[in-house]
Amino acid sequence: MRYRKLGSSDLEVSEISLGSWLTYSGGIDADRTRACTEAAFDAGINFFDTANVYGQGAAETAWGEILSAHPRDSYVLATKVWGPMSDDPADQGLSPTQIAKQIDASLTRLNTDYVDLYQAHRFDPAVPVEDIVEAFQKVVEQGKARCVGFSEWTPEQIQAAIDIAGADLFVSSQPQYSMLWQAPEAQVFGLCAANGISQIVWSPLAQGVLTGKYKPGQPVPEGSRFASADMAVSQDLVYSDAALEAVQRLVPIAEQAGMSMPTLALAWVLRRSEVASAITGASRPEQVHANAAASGVHLSDDLLTAVDQALGDVPVTEPTLAPGAQPGILHR
Ligand SMILES: NC(=O)c1ccc[n+]([C@@H]2O[C@H](COP(=O)([O-])OP(=O)(O)OC[C@H]3O[C@@H](n4cnc5c(N)ncnc54)[C@H](OP(=O)(O)O)[C@@H]3O)[C@@H](O)[C@H]2O)c1
């Protein structure tokens, strides 16, 4: 496993990281959650990403038990705040009160005194940016988080926050990014790089679509995420016939290059130096090991050209969301 520096921080994160979104919030059982997490340590993964809203605390609680059996300085722990934690309309967003309350609740569930990275899961237009920045600064000053990041902020929101915070506070940006979803390359990558902010990208396998296991016109494989009523998330753009057909065009390209589809897809996101880590999900320990193997794999220019040709016009390359829309977030 190789490691990259996280933005302007002194944190070194594994190129492949493990996330707990649909899987360890209740999608798979406790034994497999433990097996996947331990497989990550075995594979050299040191970076773990969760959120308060995943299973409304369940994912953090599961990892609080498992991770705390490892020395605290042997892993980099990231969580997030923003999603609704109860039916109370005030129990969500980025108000200073909510941030102060949620960091304490996350630390209790995670069984630790601090997280390495505390992230705004989305932007909150109802709170002045100054107040958001100040609330995160306070969390750092109190020693409850070492660094701060954000997820799916627009370039305008990122710039507004940097204008207030300076370039030092934020070290990471967490956008969706994969062969099928290339939109953040357009503006977010450059703006962040200019301000010492790394990308840590979510769903780099497009929730498993880029492994090639979903075939156009065929039933969804049993036991897979898209076959699960609990885990499947409506993402028409990564799970359309056009996307599945493009992925099948990639399969022989990976084979010819002597690599698996997960390796091709993960090495593809890691080809960009702006990306510090690809945050993968895994429902089985074998997947963790298969995905970890992508670290350090170089893709030649010819291979990248063949990938572009195979993808055709399928990838989403422009931010397509209406202001306020929230891609790929599940409040369970
Ligand atoms: N910031 C945000 O808003 C946001 C949003 C979403 C996710 N995230 C973060 O990103 C993390 C990863 O997201 P994701 O789970 O969608 O990532 P992903 O890596 O694109 O998809 C993971 C899923 O693909 C399948 N898979 C993974 N490796 C495989 C392999 N080698 N062979 C076959 N199938 C494989 C597994 O599903 P099955 O085995 O069940 O089919 C697995 O659960 C999350 O846990 C979370 O930490 C953040």
Coordinates of C-alpha atoms and ligand atoms in Angstrom, one line a residue, residues 18-23 49-50 54 80 121-122 151-152 174 201-208 211 213-214 223-226 231 262 279-284 286-287 290-291 327-329, ligand 1:
L18 CA -12.4 2.1 3.5
G19 CA -15.8 3.7 4.0
S20 CA -18.8 2.6 6.0
W21 CA -21.8 4.2 4.3
L22 CA -24.3 1.5 3.3
T23 CA -22.3 -1.5 4.5
D49 CA -14.3 7.3 6.5
T50 CA -17.6 7.4 8.2
Y54 CA -24.7 6.6 8.4
K80 CA -18.9 14.0 9.0
H121 CA -21.0 16.4 4.7
R122 CA -22.7 19.1 2.5
S151 CA -17.9 17.1 0.9
E152 CA -19.7 18.0 -2.3
Q174 CA -14.8 14.7 -0.7
V201 CA -13.2 10.5 -3.6
W202 CA -16.3 8.6 -2.9
S203 CA -17.8 5.7 -4.8
P204 CA -14.7 5.3 -7.0
L205 CA -16.2 2.0 -8.2
A206 CA -19.6 3.6 -8.8
Q207 CA -21.0 1.5 -6.0
G208 CA -19.7 -1.7 -7.7
T211 CA -16.3 -4.0 -11.2
K213 CA -20.5 -7.5 -12.3
Y214 CA -23.7 -5.8 -13.5
G223 CA -26.2 -10.6 -2.9
S224 CA -24.9 -7.5 -4.6
R225 CA -25.7 -3.9 -3.5
F226 CA -28.2 -3.2 -6.3
M231 CA -28.5 -0.7 0.2
P262 CA -11.6 -2.9 -9.7
I279 CA -12.7 5.7 -0.5
T280 CA -14.0 2.3 -1.3
G281 CA -16.8 0.3 0.2
A282 CA -16.7 -3.4 0.7
S283 CA -19.2 -6.0 1.8
R284 CA -16.6 -8.8 1.9
E286 CA -11.9 -10.4 -0.3
Q287 CA -13.1 -7.1 -1.9
A290 CA -8.8 -6.9 -4.3
N291 CA -9.2 -3.2 -4.1
P327 CA -26.1 13.7 -4.6
G328 CA -25.8 10.2 -3.3
I329 CA -26.6 10.7 0.3
Ligands
LIG1 N1 -19.5 12.2 1.0 C1 -20.5 11.6 0.6 O1 -21.6 12.2 0.4 C2 -20.5 10.2 0.4 C3 -21.5 9.5 -0.4 C4 -21.3 8.2 -0.6 C5 -20.2 7.5 -0.1 N2 -19.3 8.1 0.6 C6 -18.1 7.4 1.2 O2 -17.5 6.6 0.2 C7 -17.4 5.3 0.7 C8 -17.5 4.4 -0.5 O3 -18.7 4.5 -1.2 P1 -19.2 3.2 -2.0 O4 -19.5 2.1 -1.0 O5 -20.4 3.6 -2.8 O6 -17.9 2.8 -2.8 P2 -17.6 1.9 -4.0 O7 -16.3 1.4 -3.7 O8 -17.8 2.6 -5.3 O9 -18.7 0.7 -4.0 C9 -18.6 -0.2 -3.0 C10 -19.4 -1.5 -3.3 O10 -19.0 -2.1 -4.5 C11 -18.9 -3.5 -4.4 N3 -17.5 -3.8 -4.5 C12 -16.5 -3.2 -3.9 N4 -15.3 -3.8 -4.2 C13 -15.7 -4.9 -5.0 C14 -14.9 -5.8 -5.7 N5 -13.6 -5.9 -5.6 N6 -15.6 -6.8 -6.5 C15 -16.9 -6.7 -6.6 N7 -17.7 -5.8 -5.9 C16 -17.1 -4.9 -5.2 C17 -19.5 -3.8 -3.0 O11 -20.9 -4.0 -3.1 P3 -21.7 -5.4 -3.0 O12 -20.7 -6.5 -2.7 O13 -22.7 -5.2 -1.9 O14 -22.3 -5.5 -4.4 C18 -19.2 -2.5 -2.2 O15 -20.0 -2.3 -1.1 C19 -18.6 5.2 1.6 O16 -18.5 4.1 2.5 C20 -18.5 6.5 2.3 O17 -17.4 6.5 3.3 C21 -19.4 9.5 0.8

